[in-house]
Short mmCIF file of C-alpha atoms and ligand atoms in Angstrom, two decimals:
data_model
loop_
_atom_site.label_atom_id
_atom_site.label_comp_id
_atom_site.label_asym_id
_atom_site.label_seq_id
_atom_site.Cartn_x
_atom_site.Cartn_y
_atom_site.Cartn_z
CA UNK A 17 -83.83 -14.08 56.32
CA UNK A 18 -82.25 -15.56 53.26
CA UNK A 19 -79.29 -13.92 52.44
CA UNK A 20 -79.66 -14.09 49.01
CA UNK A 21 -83.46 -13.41 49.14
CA UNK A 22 -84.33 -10.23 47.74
CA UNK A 23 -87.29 -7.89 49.54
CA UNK A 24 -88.99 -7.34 46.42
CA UNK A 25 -88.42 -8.82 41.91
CA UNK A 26 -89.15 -5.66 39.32
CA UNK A 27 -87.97 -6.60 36.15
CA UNK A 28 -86.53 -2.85 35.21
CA UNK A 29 -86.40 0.23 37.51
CA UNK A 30 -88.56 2.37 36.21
CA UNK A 31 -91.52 -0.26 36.97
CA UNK A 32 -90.62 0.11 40.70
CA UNK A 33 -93.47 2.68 41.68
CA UNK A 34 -92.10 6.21 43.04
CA UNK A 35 -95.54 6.78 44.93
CA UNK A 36 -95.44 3.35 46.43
CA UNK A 37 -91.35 4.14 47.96
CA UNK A 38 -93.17 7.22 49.37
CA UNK A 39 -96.05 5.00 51.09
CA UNK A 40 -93.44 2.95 52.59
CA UNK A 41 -91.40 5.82 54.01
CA UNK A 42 -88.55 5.78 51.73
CA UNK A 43 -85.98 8.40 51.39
CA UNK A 44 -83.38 7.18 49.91
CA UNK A 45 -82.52 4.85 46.50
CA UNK A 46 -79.25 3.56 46.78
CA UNK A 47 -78.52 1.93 43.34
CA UNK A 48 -76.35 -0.18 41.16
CA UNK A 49 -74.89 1.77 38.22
CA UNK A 50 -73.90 -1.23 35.83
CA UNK A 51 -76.84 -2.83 33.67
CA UNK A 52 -79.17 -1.44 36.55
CA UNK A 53 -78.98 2.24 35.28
CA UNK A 54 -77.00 2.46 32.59
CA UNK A 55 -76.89 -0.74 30.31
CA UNK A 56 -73.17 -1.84 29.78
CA UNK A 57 -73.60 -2.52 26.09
CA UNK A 58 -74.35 1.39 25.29
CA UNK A 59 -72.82 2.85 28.24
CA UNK A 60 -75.68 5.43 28.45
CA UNK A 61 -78.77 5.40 30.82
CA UNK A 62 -82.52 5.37 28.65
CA UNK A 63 -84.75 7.99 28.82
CA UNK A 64 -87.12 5.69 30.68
CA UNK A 65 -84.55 5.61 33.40
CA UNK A 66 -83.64 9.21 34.00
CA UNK A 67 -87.17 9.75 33.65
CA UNK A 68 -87.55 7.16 36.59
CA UNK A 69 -84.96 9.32 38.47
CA UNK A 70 -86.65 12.64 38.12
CA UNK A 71 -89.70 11.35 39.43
CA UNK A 72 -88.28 9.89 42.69
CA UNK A 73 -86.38 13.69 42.82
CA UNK A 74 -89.78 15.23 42.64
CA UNK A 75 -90.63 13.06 45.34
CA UNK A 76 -87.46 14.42 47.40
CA UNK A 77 -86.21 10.64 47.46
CA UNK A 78 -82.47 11.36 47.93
CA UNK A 79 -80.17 8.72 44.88
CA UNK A 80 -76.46 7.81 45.63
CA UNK A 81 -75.12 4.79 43.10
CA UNK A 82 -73.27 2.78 44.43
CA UNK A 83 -70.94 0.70 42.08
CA UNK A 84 -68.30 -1.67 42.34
CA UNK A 85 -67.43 -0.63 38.56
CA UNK A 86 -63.11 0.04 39.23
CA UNK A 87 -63.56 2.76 36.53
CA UNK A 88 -63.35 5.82 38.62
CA UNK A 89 -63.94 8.68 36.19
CA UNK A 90 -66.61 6.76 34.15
CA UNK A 91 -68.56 6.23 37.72
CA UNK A 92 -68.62 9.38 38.26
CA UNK A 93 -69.24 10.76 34.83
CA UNK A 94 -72.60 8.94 35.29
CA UNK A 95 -73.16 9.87 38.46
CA UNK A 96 -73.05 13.46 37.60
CA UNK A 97 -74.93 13.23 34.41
CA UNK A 98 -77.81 11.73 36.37
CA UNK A 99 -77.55 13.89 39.09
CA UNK A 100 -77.06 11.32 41.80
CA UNK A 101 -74.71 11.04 44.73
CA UNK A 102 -71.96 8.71 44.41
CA UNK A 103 -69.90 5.76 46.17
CA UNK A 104 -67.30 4.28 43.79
CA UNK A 105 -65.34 1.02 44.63
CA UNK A 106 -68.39 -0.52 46.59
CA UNK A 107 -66.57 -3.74 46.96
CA UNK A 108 -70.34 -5.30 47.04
CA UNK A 109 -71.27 -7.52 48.62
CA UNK A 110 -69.14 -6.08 51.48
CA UNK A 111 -71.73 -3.91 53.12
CA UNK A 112 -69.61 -0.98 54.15
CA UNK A 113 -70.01 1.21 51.10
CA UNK A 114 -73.96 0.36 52.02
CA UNK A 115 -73.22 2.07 55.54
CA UNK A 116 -71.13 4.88 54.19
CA UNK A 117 -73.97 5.54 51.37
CA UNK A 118 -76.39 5.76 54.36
CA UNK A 119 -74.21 8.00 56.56
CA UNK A 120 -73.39 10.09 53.76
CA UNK A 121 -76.80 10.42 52.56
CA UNK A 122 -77.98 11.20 55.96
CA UNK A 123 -80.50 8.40 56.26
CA UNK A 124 -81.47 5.13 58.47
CA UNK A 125 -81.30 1.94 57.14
CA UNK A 126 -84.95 1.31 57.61
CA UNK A 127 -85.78 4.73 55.01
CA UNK A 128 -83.86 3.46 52.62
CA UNK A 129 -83.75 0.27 49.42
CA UNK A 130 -80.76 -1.41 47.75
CA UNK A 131 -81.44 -1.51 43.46
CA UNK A 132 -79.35 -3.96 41.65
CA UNK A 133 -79.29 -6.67 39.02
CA UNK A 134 -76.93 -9.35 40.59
CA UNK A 135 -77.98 -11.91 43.36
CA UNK A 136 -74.37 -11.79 45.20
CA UNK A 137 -72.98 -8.21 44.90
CA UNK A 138 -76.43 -6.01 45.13
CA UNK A 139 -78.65 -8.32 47.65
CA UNK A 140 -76.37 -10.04 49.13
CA UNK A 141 -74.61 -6.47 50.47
CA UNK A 142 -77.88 -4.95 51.21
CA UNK A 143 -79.37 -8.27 53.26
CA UNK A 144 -75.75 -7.87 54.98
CA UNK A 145 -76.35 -4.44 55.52
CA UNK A 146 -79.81 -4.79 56.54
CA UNK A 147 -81.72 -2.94 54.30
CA UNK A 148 -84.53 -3.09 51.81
CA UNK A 149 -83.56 -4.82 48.18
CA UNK A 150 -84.91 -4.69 44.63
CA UNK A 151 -83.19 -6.76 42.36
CA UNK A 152 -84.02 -6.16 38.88
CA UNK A 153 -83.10 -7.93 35.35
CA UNK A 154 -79.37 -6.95 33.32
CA UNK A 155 -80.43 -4.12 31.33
CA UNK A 156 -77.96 -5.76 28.24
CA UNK A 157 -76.97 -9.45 28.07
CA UNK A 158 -73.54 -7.50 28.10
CA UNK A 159 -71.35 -8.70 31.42
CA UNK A 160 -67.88 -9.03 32.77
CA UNK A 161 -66.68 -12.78 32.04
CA UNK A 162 -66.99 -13.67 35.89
CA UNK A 163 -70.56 -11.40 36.07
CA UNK A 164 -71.40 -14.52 33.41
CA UNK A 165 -70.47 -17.26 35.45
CA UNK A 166 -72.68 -15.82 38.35
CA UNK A 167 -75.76 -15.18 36.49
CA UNK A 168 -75.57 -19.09 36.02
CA UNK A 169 -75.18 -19.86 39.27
CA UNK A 170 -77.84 -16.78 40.53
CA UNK A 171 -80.80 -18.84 37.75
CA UNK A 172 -80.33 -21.65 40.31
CA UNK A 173 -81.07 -19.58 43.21
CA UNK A 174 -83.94 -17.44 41.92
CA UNK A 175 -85.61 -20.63 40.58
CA UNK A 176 -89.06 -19.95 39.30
CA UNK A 177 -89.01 -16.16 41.27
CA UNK A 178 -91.72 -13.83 39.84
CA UNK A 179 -90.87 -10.52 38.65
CA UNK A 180 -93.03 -7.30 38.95
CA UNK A 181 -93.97 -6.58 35.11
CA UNK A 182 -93.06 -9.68 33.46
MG1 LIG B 7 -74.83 -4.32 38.05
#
């Protein structure tokens, strides 16, 4: 397995198919708050996306973000607006906010999927962790300075990758 090979491409979340994660036996979502969920240009999530999230709720899929965002309060202001669990300071791609996310959230590795929109924080943690990923596009063009600098290097290793509705 490729490290920074991702399990699955969907350009936006709400494309990745609730039913289908309840085919394959998943339980939990954890997920990437910045430009995943909640663009970082506007600062708030799209109807499309909650409406993504109360589907996967109907479904009893269990949602912790997990974010690497340093901003405590505003992590957790989302969180709670969108009704997910929460683990702030991820530290991705370090995969031990992955593990606590799974112990908190009460579920194996193999029930659960990693949803992010960078190559070397979001897959790379959840390859490390070994779990299920789904990386997705930047919901804005809107990105820390060093954020920018990977997304050049990440277009090298995606190369001519497909995404799911594109
Ligand atoms: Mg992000």
């Amino acid at each position: 397995m490729r490290l920074t090979r991702a399990s699955r491409y969907v350009h936006s979340v709400e494309l990745i198919d609730v039913d289908d994660l309840k085919a394959r036996g998943i339980r939990c979502v954890l997920v990437d708050r910045d430009n995943t969920l909640v663009p970082r240009d506007t600062k708030v999530a799209p109807p499309r996306v909650r409406a993504w999230l109360d589907r996967l709720r109907e479904e009893h899929i269990a949602v912790c973000m997990v974010s690497n965002n340093f901003h405590t309060d505003q992590v957790c202001a989302s969180a709670e607006d969108l009704g997910c669990a929460v683990v702030h300071h991820a530290m991705k791609p370090a995969p031990v906010a992955i593990q606590v996310a799974l112990v908190t959230m009460g579920v194996p590795k193999e029930q659960a999927v990693l949803v992010g929109d960078q190559l070397f924080t979001d897959v790379l943690a959840g390859n490390l962790a070994g779990i299920h990923t789904i990386l997705v596009r930047p919901q804005s063009r809107t990105d820390l300075w060093y954020t920018q600098i990977f997304r050049i290097v990440e277009q090298g290793f995606l190369g001519g990758v497909q995404f799911e509705g594109e």
